[in-house]
């Protein structure tokens, strides 16, 4: 492939020129820029746009305080072998894959706003201020480090909804402070699976990665367990701390198509950092939903692997004895797990005898005549409704 390059060599006052390939269109051959054996300064008011490859050679220095745009229309590479530091920003909005390689890359802001392709980072990147994810996947290659060292909760900006269009595939580290909640917009190639870390007991750098292979089909369920199944996929949490930093976690209940998992009851599964095959694990059965797709642990945890298990099926009352001592309320277990419950009850002749679009376990059959009643219930968690049709037999007690 032909390169058309601007070569900056042995000068402290440089003019960067760009040449277009072929007919002058970026749709033709790639442009490339080499910065070699120079100190390259960019002030806060300056900006530069790279439409093709960039190479910062060894013995070169890029003091970056402005904005650097990477708009490659064809697959491109950014190789930073020299010294690149500063409070400036990297903005990636090309339409093809872009690979970034370098050690100890330091940048003020890092923005992913791709029109196509993916962004692949290999090496180590330290974001001093803000990571912004607008569109496209940021892939952090295995054994690489991507760090957001700004401890502000708002240092990572993304669309924290089911319709999220941009996330991190790989491990992302954040500097966290006690008493605060930090979002990790992680996922895999197929879907977004966010994770929250809160209330760390000390200042810590905590990394989170989603892996669809965690708790895979090889994971076995203990006999006489309250678990119906352990879902494939989960999160690896890493601090590197020898003192066992403790924190609270909240995991997202999204499947591999980025769809909420519905109204079933779930618990959070934990396995130790050393247990790579997940042969031993514990389950937090008291985990509870915090909104339409987040499940909050009731325990404080540390490093390890986390996923979720589907618990026993939703059990609803189908027989009520009215004798003055028995419970006569039609109860939905774990009522707070649902955003909304709509309930309609019909008598034997098909007439509606009870209707409530926001049911709160407030139907008491004590005042109803003995007989068979039919009900139709719809339960929502977010935009995922589940409907149940069944009967309740009411009998007078002795």
mmCIF file of C-alpha atoms in Angstrom:
data_model
loop_
_atom_site.group_PDB
_atom_site.id
_atom_site.type_symbol
_atom_site.label_atom_id
_atom_site.label_comp_id
_atom_site.label_asym_id
_atom_site.label_seq_id
_atom_site.Cartn_x
_atom_site.Cartn_y
_atom_site.Cartn_z
ATOM 1 C CA UNK A 1 0.000 0.000 0.000
ATOM 2 C CA UNK A 2 1.358 3.381 -0.975
ATOM 3 C CA UNK A 3 2.015 5.870 1.823
ATOM 4 C CA UNK A 4 1.908 9.627 1.329
ATOM 5 C CA UNK A 5 3.547 10.996 4.444
ATOM 6 C CA UNK A 6 4.411 14.187 6.206
ATOM 7 C CA UNK A 7 7.770 13.509 7.860
ATOM 8 C CA UNK A 8 8.722 15.842 10.706
ATOM 9 C CA UNK A 9 12.405 15.491 11.375
ATOM 10 C CA UNK A 10 14.923 17.188 13.670
ATOM 11 C CA UNK A 11 13.116 20.445 14.092
ATOM 12 C CA UNK A 12 11.449 22.257 16.965
ATOM 13 C CA UNK A 13 9.397 24.513 14.738
ATOM 14 C CA UNK A 14 7.439 22.320 12.361
ATOM 15 C CA UNK A 15 4.776 22.693 9.715
ATOM 16 C CA UNK A 16 2.554 19.661 9.316
ATOM 17 C CA UNK A 17 1.340 19.167 5.769
ATOM 18 C CA UNK A 18 -1.126 16.582 4.491
ATOM 19 C CA UNK A 19 -1.177 15.134 0.991
ATOM 20 C CA UNK A 20 -4.114 13.273 -0.491
ATOM 21 C CA UNK A 21 -3.668 10.083 -2.463
ATOM 22 C CA UNK A 22 -4.711 9.444 -6.047
ATOM 23 C CA UNK A 23 -7.518 11.786 -7.069
ATOM 24 C CA UNK A 24 -7.349 13.802 -3.860
ATOM 25 C CA UNK A 25 -10.108 11.892 -2.105
ATOM 26 C CA UNK A 26 -9.787 10.255 1.289
ATOM 27 C CA UNK A 27 -11.655 7.319 -0.219
ATOM 28 C CA UNK A 28 -8.526 6.441 -2.180
ATOM 29 C CA UNK A 29 -5.239 5.273 -0.701
ATOM 30 C CA UNK A 30 -4.367 6.051 2.887
ATOM 31 C CA UNK A 31 -2.456 9.107 3.971
ATOM 32 C CA UNK A 32 0.126 8.529 6.668
ATOM 33 C CA UNK A 33 1.934 10.847 9.042
ATOM 34 C CA UNK A 34 5.279 10.123 10.692
ATOM 35 C CA UNK A 35 6.539 12.290 13.545
ATOM 36 C CA UNK A 36 10.228 11.450 13.876
ATOM 37 C CA UNK A 37 13.051 12.807 16.071
ATOM 38 C CA UNK A 38 11.251 16.018 16.994
ATOM 39 C CA UNK A 39 9.473 17.668 19.883
ATOM 40 C CA UNK A 40 5.933 18.391 18.699
ATOM 41 C CA UNK A 41 3.948 20.971 20.708
ATOM 42 C CA UNK A 42 0.188 21.535 20.533
ATOM 43 C CA UNK A 43 -1.342 24.367 22.583
ATOM 44 C CA UNK A 44 -4.810 24.329 24.168
ATOM 45 C CA UNK A 45 -6.284 26.276 21.242
ATOM 46 C CA UNK A 46 -4.807 24.070 18.507
ATOM 47 C CA UNK A 47 -6.251 21.044 16.765
ATOM 48 C CA UNK A 48 -5.115 18.554 14.162
ATOM 49 C CA UNK A 49 -6.931 15.937 12.084
ATOM 50 C CA UNK A 50 -5.444 12.630 10.939
ATOM 51 C CA UNK A 51 -7.225 10.929 8.055
ATOM 52 C CA UNK A 52 -4.924 7.929 7.935
ATOM 53 C CA UNK A 53 -2.119 6.287 9.865
ATOM 54 C CA UNK A 54 -0.036 8.083 12.487
ATOM 55 C CA UNK A 55 3.336 7.046 13.844
ATOM 56 C CA UNK A 56 5.125 8.805 16.670
ATOM 57 C CA UNK A 57 8.612 7.326 16.387
ATOM 58 C CA UNK A 58 11.033 6.625 19.206
ATOM 59 C CA UNK A 59 13.004 9.629 20.445
ATOM 60 C CA UNK A 60 10.067 11.889 19.523
ATOM 61 C CA UNK A 61 7.960 13.924 21.939
ATOM 62 C CA UNK A 62 4.340 14.979 21.483
ATOM 63 C CA UNK A 63 3.245 17.531 24.058
ATOM 64 C CA UNK A 64 -0.468 17.453 23.384
ATOM 65 C CA UNK A 65 -2.754 20.085 24.940
ATOM 66 C CA UNK A 66 -5.165 20.623 22.031
ATOM 67 C CA UNK A 67 -7.499 18.278 20.128
ATOM 68 C CA UNK A 68 -6.439 15.423 17.867
ATOM 69 C CA UNK A 69 -9.116 14.005 15.547
ATOM 70 C CA UNK A 70 -8.813 10.568 13.942
ATOM 71 C CA UNK A 71 -11.242 10.291 11.028
ATOM 72 C CA UNK A 72 -9.882 7.339 9.056
ATOM 73 C CA UNK A 73 -12.222 6.230 6.227
ATOM 74 C CA UNK A 74 -10.185 3.042 5.808
ATOM 75 C CA UNK A 75 -8.661 0.735 8.411
ATOM 76 C CA UNK A 76 -5.861 2.644 10.120
ATOM 77 C CA UNK A 77 -3.269 2.483 12.883
ATOM 78 C CA UNK A 78 -2.011 4.946 15.477
ATOM 79 C CA UNK A 79 1.407 3.861 16.781
ATOM 80 C CA UNK A 80 2.818 5.959 19.612
ATOM 81 C CA UNK A 81 6.331 4.642 20.234
ATOM 82 C CA UNK A 82 7.717 7.955 21.472
ATOM 83 C CA UNK A 83 6.647 10.091 24.434
ATOM 84 C CA UNK A 84 3.084 11.382 24.303
ATOM 85 C CA UNK A 85 1.716 13.350 27.244
ATOM 86 C CA UNK A 86 -0.556 16.279 27.961
ATOM 87 C CA UNK A 87 -4.072 17.373 28.823
ATOM 88 C CA UNK A 88 -5.339 17.375 25.232
ATOM 89 C CA UNK A 89 -8.063 15.206 23.732
ATOM 90 C CA UNK A 90 -8.251 12.268 21.348
ATOM 91 C CA UNK A 91 -11.460 12.097 19.299
ATOM 92 C CA UNK A 92 -12.109 8.975 17.204
ATOM 93 C CA UNK A 93 -14.911 9.294 14.658
ATOM 94 C CA UNK A 94 -13.722 7.343 11.642
ATOM 95 C CA UNK A 95 -15.803 4.912 9.620
ATOM 96 C CA UNK A 96 -13.424 1.908 9.714
ATOM 97 C CA UNK A 97 -11.429 -0.055 12.286
ATOM 98 C CA UNK A 98 -8.672 1.878 14.021
ATOM 99 C CA UNK A 99 -5.873 0.340 16.085
ATOM 100 C CA UNK A 100 -4.052 2.341 18.760
ATOM 101 C CA UNK A 101 -0.786 1.050 20.170
ATOM 102 C CA UNK A 102 1.514 2.653 22.704
ATOM 103 C CA UNK A 103 2.886 2.522 26.214
ATOM 104 C CA UNK A 104 2.119 5.146 28.860
ATOM 105 C CA UNK A 105 -0.172 7.179 26.616
ATOM 106 C CA UNK A 106 -1.504 10.089 28.671
ATOM 107 C CA UNK A 107 -4.428 12.117 27.394
ATOM 108 C CA UNK A 108 -6.840 14.593 28.952
ATOM 109 C CA UNK A 109 -10.023 13.385 27.250
ATOM 110 C CA UNK A 110 -10.827 10.357 25.116
ATOM 111 C CA UNK A 111 -13.932 10.331 22.900
ATOM 112 C CA UNK A 112 -15.335 7.396 20.900
ATOM 113 C CA UNK A 113 -17.853 8.583 18.302
ATOM 114 C CA UNK A 114 -17.409 6.119 15.452
ATOM 115 C CA UNK A 115 -19.361 6.104 12.208
ATOM 116 C CA UNK A 116 -18.315 2.505 11.589
ATOM 117 C CA UNK A 117 -15.741 -0.084 12.591
ATOM 118 C CA UNK A 118 -14.276 -0.456 16.064
ATOM 119 C CA UNK A 119 -11.492 1.094 18.099
ATOM 120 C CA UNK A 120 -8.805 -1.329 19.356
ATOM 121 C CA UNK A 121 -6.402 -0.191 22.088
ATOM 122 C CA UNK A 122 -3.263 -2.142 22.911
ATOM 123 C CA UNK A 123 -0.744 -1.060 25.523
ATOM 124 C CA UNK A 124 -1.589 1.433 28.256
ATOM 125 C CA UNK A 125 -3.762 4.556 28.158
ATOM 126 C CA UNK A 126 -4.381 6.915 31.065
ATOM 127 C CA UNK A 127 -7.353 9.286 30.671
ATOM 128 C CA UNK A 128 -6.794 12.231 33.010
ATOM 129 C CA UNK A 129 -10.184 13.885 32.658
ATOM 130 C CA UNK A 130 -13.136 12.395 30.756
ATOM 131 C CA UNK A 131 -13.950 9.269 28.741
ATOM 132 C CA UNK A 132 -16.947 9.894 26.456
ATOM 133 C CA UNK A 133 -18.662 6.996 24.656
ATOM 134 C CA UNK A 134 -21.141 8.086 21.985
ATOM 135 C CA UNK A 135 -21.088 5.449 19.248
ATOM 136 C CA UNK A 136 -19.048 2.324 18.566
ATOM 137 C CA UNK A 137 -17.183 -0.207 20.689
ATOM 138 C CA UNK A 138 -13.889 0.506 22.425
ATOM 139 C CA UNK A 139 -11.973 -2.791 22.490
ATOM 140 C CA UNK A 140 -9.227 -3.024 25.122
ATOM 141 C CA UNK A 141 -6.942 -5.852 23.985
ATOM 142 C CA UNK A 142 -6.031 -8.545 26.548
ATOM 143 C CA UNK A 143 -3.236 -7.615 28.966
ATOM 144 C CA UNK A 144 -3.652 -3.920 28.080
ATOM 145 C CA UNK A 145 -4.562 -1.205 30.576
ATOM 146 C CA UNK A 146 -7.181 1.470 29.982
ATOM 147 C CA UNK A 147 -7.435 3.748 33.014
ATOM 148 C CA UNK A 148 -9.689 6.691 33.860
ATOM 149 C CA UNK A 149 -7.691 8.294 36.668
ATOM 150 C CA UNK A 150 -10.111 11.169 37.320
ATOM 151 C CA UNK A 151 -11.995 10.082 40.490
ATOM 152 C CA UNK A 152 -15.097 12.128 39.634
ATOM 153 C CA UNK A 153 -18.248 10.005 39.263
ATOM 154 C CA UNK A 154 -18.959 11.917 36.021
ATOM 155 C CA UNK A 155 -15.551 11.160 34.473
ATOM 156 C CA UNK A 156 -17.163 8.486 32.246
ATOM 157 C CA UNK A 157 -19.969 9.780 30.009
ATOM 158 C CA UNK A 158 -22.285 7.341 28.205
ATOM 159 C CA UNK A 159 -25.935 6.511 27.565
ATOM 160 C CA UNK A 160 -26.870 4.393 30.577
ATOM 161 C CA UNK A 161 -30.013 2.879 29.033
ATOM 162 C CA UNK A 162 -30.884 -0.359 27.267
ATOM 163 C CA UNK A 163 -30.487 1.472 23.933
ATOM 164 C CA UNK A 164 -26.804 2.299 24.638
ATOM 165 C CA UNK A 165 -24.761 2.432 21.406
ATOM 166 C CA UNK A 166 -21.225 2.540 22.833
ATOM 167 C CA UNK A 167 -19.370 0.576 25.485
ATOM 168 C CA UNK A 168 -16.003 -0.957 26.425
ATOM 169 C CA UNK A 169 -15.132 -4.527 25.446
ATOM 170 C CA UNK A 170 -12.302 -5.440 27.837
ATOM 171 C CA UNK A 171 -11.051 -4.272 31.230
ATOM 172 C CA UNK A 172 -11.534 -0.621 32.215
ATOM 173 C CA UNK A 173 -10.040 0.741 35.439
ATOM 174 C CA UNK A 174 -11.453 3.676 37.393
ATOM 175 C CA UNK A 175 -10.122 5.520 40.401
ATOM 176 C CA UNK A 176 -12.891 5.293 43.004
ATOM 177 C CA UNK A 177 -13.453 7.142 46.267
ATOM 178 C CA UNK A 178 -15.318 5.927 49.365
ATOM 179 C CA UNK A 179 -19.032 6.702 49.539
ATOM 180 C CA UNK A 180 -19.517 7.230 45.785
ATOM 181 C CA UNK A 181 -21.046 5.137 42.988
ATOM 182 C CA UNK A 182 -19.156 4.538 39.731
ATOM 183 C CA UNK A 183 -20.578 3.241 36.462
ATOM 184 C CA UNK A 184 -18.651 0.855 34.215
ATOM 185 C CA UNK A 185 -20.058 0.824 30.642
ATOM 186 C CA UNK A 186 -18.676 -2.606 29.781
ATOM 187 C CA UNK A 187 -19.907 -5.374 27.508
ATOM 188 C CA UNK A 188 -18.798 -7.740 24.770
ATOM 189 C CA UNK A 189 -18.910 -7.654 20.958
ATOM 190 C CA UNK A 190 -22.620 -8.380 20.936
ATOM 191 C CA UNK A 191 -24.084 -6.289 23.713
ATOM 192 C CA UNK A 192 -23.717 -3.799 26.553
ATOM 193 C CA UNK A 193 -23.653 -5.185 30.136
ATOM 194 C CA UNK A 194 -23.032 -2.287 32.550
ATOM 195 C CA UNK A 195 -21.854 -2.676 36.138
ATOM 196 C CA UNK A 196 -21.787 -0.365 39.172
ATOM 197 C CA UNK A 197 -19.295 -0.193 42.035
ATOM 198 C CA UNK A 198 -20.121 1.852 45.128
ATOM 199 C CA UNK A 199 -19.100 2.588 48.721
ATOM 200 C CA UNK A 200 -15.520 1.322 48.546
ATOM 201 C CA UNK A 201 -13.954 1.320 51.992
ATOM 202 C CA UNK A 202 -10.876 3.226 50.760
ATOM 203 C CA UNK A 203 -9.439 4.960 47.710
ATOM 204 C CA UNK A 204 -8.802 2.269 45.111
ATOM 205 C CA UNK A 205 -8.265 1.623 41.419
ATOM 206 C CA UNK A 206 -10.921 -0.929 40.457
ATOM 207 C CA UNK A 207 -11.130 -2.641 37.080
ATOM 208 C CA UNK A 208 -14.239 -4.254 35.590
ATOM 209 C CA UNK A 209 -14.548 -6.476 32.528
ATOM 210 C CA UNK A 210 -17.550 -8.344 31.114
ATOM 211 C CA UNK A 211 -16.823 -11.816 29.719
ATOM 212 C CA UNK A 212 -19.536 -13.945 28.039
ATOM 213 C CA UNK A 213 -17.552 -17.121 28.918
ATOM 214 C CA UNK A 214 -17.801 -16.610 32.694
ATOM 215 C CA UNK A 215 -20.191 -19.118 34.355
ATOM 216 C CA UNK A 216 -20.592 -20.951 31.056
ATOM 217 C CA UNK A 217 -22.483 -24.217 30.478
ATOM 218 C CA UNK A 218 -19.793 -26.138 32.395
ATOM 219 C CA UNK A 219 -20.905 -24.585 35.677
ATOM 220 C CA UNK A 220 -22.824 -27.132 37.759
ATOM 221 C CA UNK A 221 -25.695 -26.419 40.149
ATOM 222 C CA UNK A 222 -25.552 -27.897 43.670
ATOM 223 C CA UNK A 223 -28.150 -30.513 44.586
ATOM 224 C CA UNK A 224 -31.208 -29.289 46.497
ATOM 225 C CA UNK A 225 -30.406 -25.752 45.475
ATOM 226 C CA UNK A 226 -32.849 -22.877 45.218
ATOM 227 C CA UNK A 227 -31.374 -22.198 41.765
ATOM 228 C CA UNK A 228 -33.004 -23.147 38.497
ATOM 229 C CA UNK A 229 -30.054 -22.092 36.321
ATOM 230 C CA UNK A 230 -26.862 -20.036 36.308
ATOM 231 C CA UNK A 231 -26.812 -17.620 33.408
ATOM 232 C CA UNK A 232 -23.789 -17.564 31.092
ATOM 233 C CA UNK A 233 -21.705 -14.417 31.177
ATOM 234 C CA UNK A 234 -20.428 -12.300 34.000
ATOM 235 C CA UNK A 235 -17.966 -9.727 35.238
ATOM 236 C CA UNK A 236 -14.348 -9.961 36.339
ATOM 237 C CA UNK A 237 -13.491 -7.426 39.063
ATOM 238 C CA UNK A 238 -9.837 -6.649 39.748
ATOM 239 C CA UNK A 239 -8.218 -4.268 42.221
ATOM 240 C CA UNK A 240 -4.752 -5.695 42.692
ATOM 241 C CA UNK A 241 -5.021 -4.694 46.342
ATOM 242 C CA UNK A 242 -3.382 -6.958 48.910
ATOM 243 C CA UNK A 243 -5.619 -5.601 51.663
ATOM 244 C CA UNK A 244 -8.929 -6.796 50.192
ATOM 245 C CA UNK A 245 -10.820 -3.605 49.434
ATOM 246 C CA UNK A 246 -14.556 -4.086 50.050
ATOM 247 C CA UNK A 247 -17.338 -2.445 48.032
ATOM 248 C CA UNK A 248 -20.945 -2.919 46.923
ATOM 249 C CA UNK A 249 -21.913 -3.968 43.407
ATOM 250 C CA UNK A 250 -24.883 -3.679 41.055
ATOM 251 C CA UNK A 251 -25.021 -5.885 37.940
ATOM 252 C CA UNK A 252 -27.170 -5.470 34.838
ATOM 253 C CA UNK A 253 -29.790 -8.099 33.966
ATOM 254 C CA UNK A 254 -29.382 -8.007 30.181
ATOM 255 C CA UNK A 255 -29.123 -11.001 27.869
ATOM 256 C CA UNK A 256 -26.730 -11.414 24.943
ATOM 257 C CA UNK A 257 -29.002 -9.317 22.720
ATOM 258 C CA UNK A 258 -29.045 -6.413 25.213
ATOM 259 C CA UNK A 259 -32.629 -7.158 26.286
ATOM 260 C CA UNK A 260 -33.796 -7.089 29.945
ATOM 261 C CA UNK A 261 -34.259 -10.585 31.339
ATOM 262 C CA UNK A 262 -37.812 -10.124 32.596
ATOM 263 C CA UNK A 263 -39.557 -10.680 35.894
ATOM 264 C CA UNK A 264 -37.888 -13.842 37.179
ATOM 265 C CA UNK A 265 -36.164 -13.735 40.554
ATOM 266 C CA UNK A 266 -32.357 -13.661 40.401
ATOM 267 C CA UNK A 267 -29.456 -13.927 42.798
ATOM 268 C CA UNK A 268 -25.863 -12.761 42.337
ATOM 269 C CA UNK A 269 -23.230 -15.480 41.936
ATOM 270 C CA UNK A 270 -19.691 -14.981 43.254
ATOM 271 C CA UNK A 271 -16.500 -16.957 42.641
ATOM 272 C CA UNK A 272 -13.027 -16.161 43.984
ATOM 273 C CA UNK A 273 -10.270 -14.672 41.763
ATOM 274 C CA UNK A 274 -8.335 -17.957 41.874
ATOM 275 C CA UNK A 275 -11.260 -20.106 40.722
ATOM 276 C CA UNK A 276 -10.949 -19.803 36.946
ATOM 277 C CA UNK A 277 -13.192 -22.820 36.284
ATOM 278 C CA UNK A 278 -15.956 -21.664 38.677
ATOM 279 C CA UNK A 279 -16.173 -25.066 40.344
ATOM 280 C CA UNK A 280 -17.003 -23.396 43.670
ATOM 281 C CA UNK A 281 -19.152 -20.356 44.180
ATOM 282 C CA UNK A 282 -21.586 -18.718 46.542
ATOM 283 C CA UNK A 283 -24.906 -17.043 45.800
ATOM 284 C CA UNK A 284 -26.459 -13.911 47.268
ATOM 285 C CA UNK A 285 -30.117 -14.963 47.402
ATOM 286 C CA UNK A 286 -31.174 -11.591 48.813
ATOM 287 C CA UNK A 287 -30.051 -9.520 45.824
ATOM 288 C CA UNK A 288 -32.792 -7.125 44.725
ATOM 289 C CA UNK A 289 -33.723 -5.151 41.648
ATOM 290 C CA UNK A 290 -32.991 -1.436 41.777
ATOM 291 C CA UNK A 291 -34.680 -0.552 38.463
ATOM 292 C CA UNK A 292 -35.663 -2.169 35.181
ATOM 293 C CA UNK A 293 -32.367 -3.961 34.523
ATOM 294 C CA UNK A 294 -30.067 -3.632 37.543
ATOM 295 C CA UNK A 295 -29.658 -6.218 40.315
ATOM 296 C CA UNK A 296 -28.082 -5.002 43.547
ATOM 297 C CA UNK A 297 -26.115 -7.293 45.858
ATOM 298 C CA UNK A 298 -26.968 -7.292 49.554
ATOM 299 C CA UNK A 299 -23.325 -8.074 50.432
ATOM 300 C CA UNK A 300 -20.038 -6.178 50.376
ATOM 301 C CA UNK A 301 -17.528 -7.940 48.147
ATOM 302 C CA UNK A 302 -13.995 -7.727 46.760
ATOM 303 C CA UNK A 303 -12.066 -9.108 43.755
ATOM 304 C CA UNK A 304 -13.548 -12.030 41.891
ATOM 305 C CA UNK A 305 -16.060 -13.139 39.279
ATOM 306 C CA UNK A 306 -19.719 -12.152 39.408
ATOM 307 C CA UNK A 307 -22.772 -13.317 37.490
ATOM 308 C CA UNK A 308 -26.404 -14.123 38.206
ATOM 309 C CA UNK A 309 -28.578 -17.163 38.760
ATOM 310 C CA UNK A 310 -32.258 -17.668 38.106
ATOM 311 C CA UNK A 311 -33.938 -18.651 41.359
ATOM 312 C CA UNK A 312 -37.065 -20.721 41.990
ATOM 313 C CA UNK A 313 -40.103 -19.913 39.868
ATOM 314 C CA UNK A 314 -42.564 -17.207 40.857
ATOM 315 C CA UNK A 315 -45.083 -18.925 43.138
ATOM 316 C CA UNK A 316 -48.531 -17.366 43.474
ATOM 317 C CA UNK A 317 -51.322 -18.405 45.822
ATOM 318 C CA UNK A 318 -54.000 -20.667 44.275
ATOM 319 C CA UNK A 319 -55.880 -21.613 47.449
ATOM 320 C CA UNK A 320 -57.118 -19.341 50.264
ATOM 321 C CA UNK A 321 -58.831 -20.530 53.433
ATOM 322 C CA UNK A 322 -60.986 -17.909 55.162
ATOM 323 C CA UNK A 323 -61.133 -19.012 58.790
ATOM 324 C CA UNK A 324 -60.120 -15.932 60.754
ATOM 325 C CA UNK A 325 -56.539 -17.093 61.342
ATOM 326 C CA UNK A 326 -55.080 -17.878 57.901
ATOM 327 C CA UNK A 327 -53.527 -15.274 55.624
ATOM 328 C CA UNK A 328 -56.194 -14.212 53.119
ATOM 329 C CA UNK A 329 -54.169 -11.657 51.135
ATOM 330 C CA UNK A 330 -53.291 -12.488 47.525
ATOM 331 C CA UNK A 331 -49.511 -11.943 47.720
ATOM 332 C CA UNK A 332 -46.922 -11.500 44.964
ATOM 333 C CA UNK A 333 -43.500 -12.514 46.360
ATOM 334 C CA UNK A 334 -40.713 -9.913 46.088
ATOM 335 C CA UNK A 335 -43.201 -7.200 45.190
ATOM 336 C CA UNK A 336 -40.481 -4.502 45.085
ATOM 337 C CA UNK A 337 -38.721 -6.366 42.247
ATOM 338 C CA UNK A 338 -41.359 -5.170 39.772
ATOM 339 C CA UNK A 339 -41.879 -1.711 38.361
ATOM 340 C CA UNK A 340 -45.620 -2.256 37.927
ATOM 341 C CA UNK A 341 -48.184 -5.016 38.428
ATOM 342 C CA UNK A 342 -51.667 -4.970 36.923
ATOM 343 C CA UNK A 343 -54.235 -7.400 38.318
ATOM 344 C CA UNK A 344 -57.803 -8.215 37.273
ATOM 345 C CA UNK A 345 -59.922 -10.837 39.079
ATOM 346 C CA UNK A 346 -63.126 -12.385 37.658
ATOM 347 C CA UNK A 347 -65.822 -14.421 39.358
ATOM 348 C CA UNK A 348 -67.306 -17.687 38.072
ATOM 349 C CA UNK A 349 -69.677 -15.772 35.728
ATOM 350 C CA UNK A 350 -66.913 -13.694 34.150
ATOM 351 C CA UNK A 351 -67.643 -10.421 35.931
ATOM 352 C CA UNK A 352 -64.707 -8.287 37.103
ATOM 353 C CA UNK A 353 -64.695 -8.264 40.911
ATOM 354 C CA UNK A 354 -61.285 -6.616 41.365
ATOM 355 C CA UNK A 355 -59.107 -4.411 39.150
ATOM 356 C CA UNK A 356 -55.887 -2.569 39.994
ATOM 357 C CA UNK A 357 -53.267 -1.267 37.550
ATOM 358 C CA UNK A 358 -50.717 -0.728 40.351
ATOM 359 C CA UNK A 359 -51.164 -3.739 42.570
ATOM 360 C CA UNK A 360 -49.413 -3.614 45.979
ATOM 361 C CA UNK A 361 -50.569 -6.849 47.650
ATOM 362 C CA UNK A 362 -53.782 -5.184 48.766
ATOM 363 C CA UNK A 363 -56.394 -7.731 47.654
ATOM 364 C CA UNK A 364 -57.865 -9.424 50.741
ATOM 365 C CA UNK A 365 -60.273 -12.300 49.951
ATOM 366 C CA UNK A 366 -61.778 -12.197 53.456
ATOM 367 C CA UNK A 367 -64.810 -10.292 52.185
ATOM 368 C CA UNK A 368 -65.323 -12.404 49.051
ATOM 369 C CA UNK A 369 -67.831 -15.254 48.792
ATOM 370 C CA UNK A 370 -66.363 -18.779 48.630
ATOM 371 C CA UNK A 371 -65.853 -20.051 45.111
ATOM 372 C CA UNK A 372 -63.448 -20.144 42.187
ATOM 373 C CA UNK A 373 -61.966 -16.873 40.936
ATOM 374 C CA UNK A 374 -59.947 -16.321 37.799
ATOM 375 C CA UNK A 375 -57.186 -13.730 37.550
ATOM 376 C CA UNK A 376 -55.132 -12.125 34.823
ATOM 377 C CA UNK A 377 -51.879 -10.519 35.981
ATOM 378 C CA UNK A 378 -49.225 -8.566 34.058
ATOM 379 C CA UNK A 379 -45.868 -7.840 35.720
ATOM 380 C CA UNK A 380 -43.381 -5.299 34.375
ATOM 381 C CA UNK A 381 -39.679 -4.768 34.894
ATOM 382 C CA UNK A 382 -38.871 -1.879 32.583
ATOM 383 C CA UNK A 383 -40.340 -2.557 29.145
ATOM 384 C CA UNK A 384 -40.464 -6.348 29.626
ATOM 385 C CA UNK A 385 -43.985 -7.485 30.669
ATOM 386 C CA UNK A 386 -44.909 -11.051 31.607
ATOM 387 C CA UNK A 387 -48.561 -12.151 31.810
ATOM 388 C CA UNK A 388 -49.994 -14.893 34.041
ATOM 389 C CA UNK A 389 -53.498 -16.447 33.917
ATOM 390 C CA UNK A 390 -54.611 -18.744 36.731
ATOM 391 C CA UNK A 391 -57.295 -19.449 39.355
ATOM 392 C CA UNK A 392 -57.697 -18.900 43.096
ATOM 393 C CA UNK A 393 -59.976 -21.208 45.078
ATOM 394 C CA UNK A 394 -61.538 -19.484 48.105
ATOM 395 C CA UNK A 395 -63.065 -21.684 50.822
ATOM 396 C CA UNK A 396 -64.688 -20.892 54.150
ATOM 397 C CA UNK A 397 -62.808 -22.408 57.069
ATOM 398 C CA UNK A 398 -64.133 -24.439 59.992
#
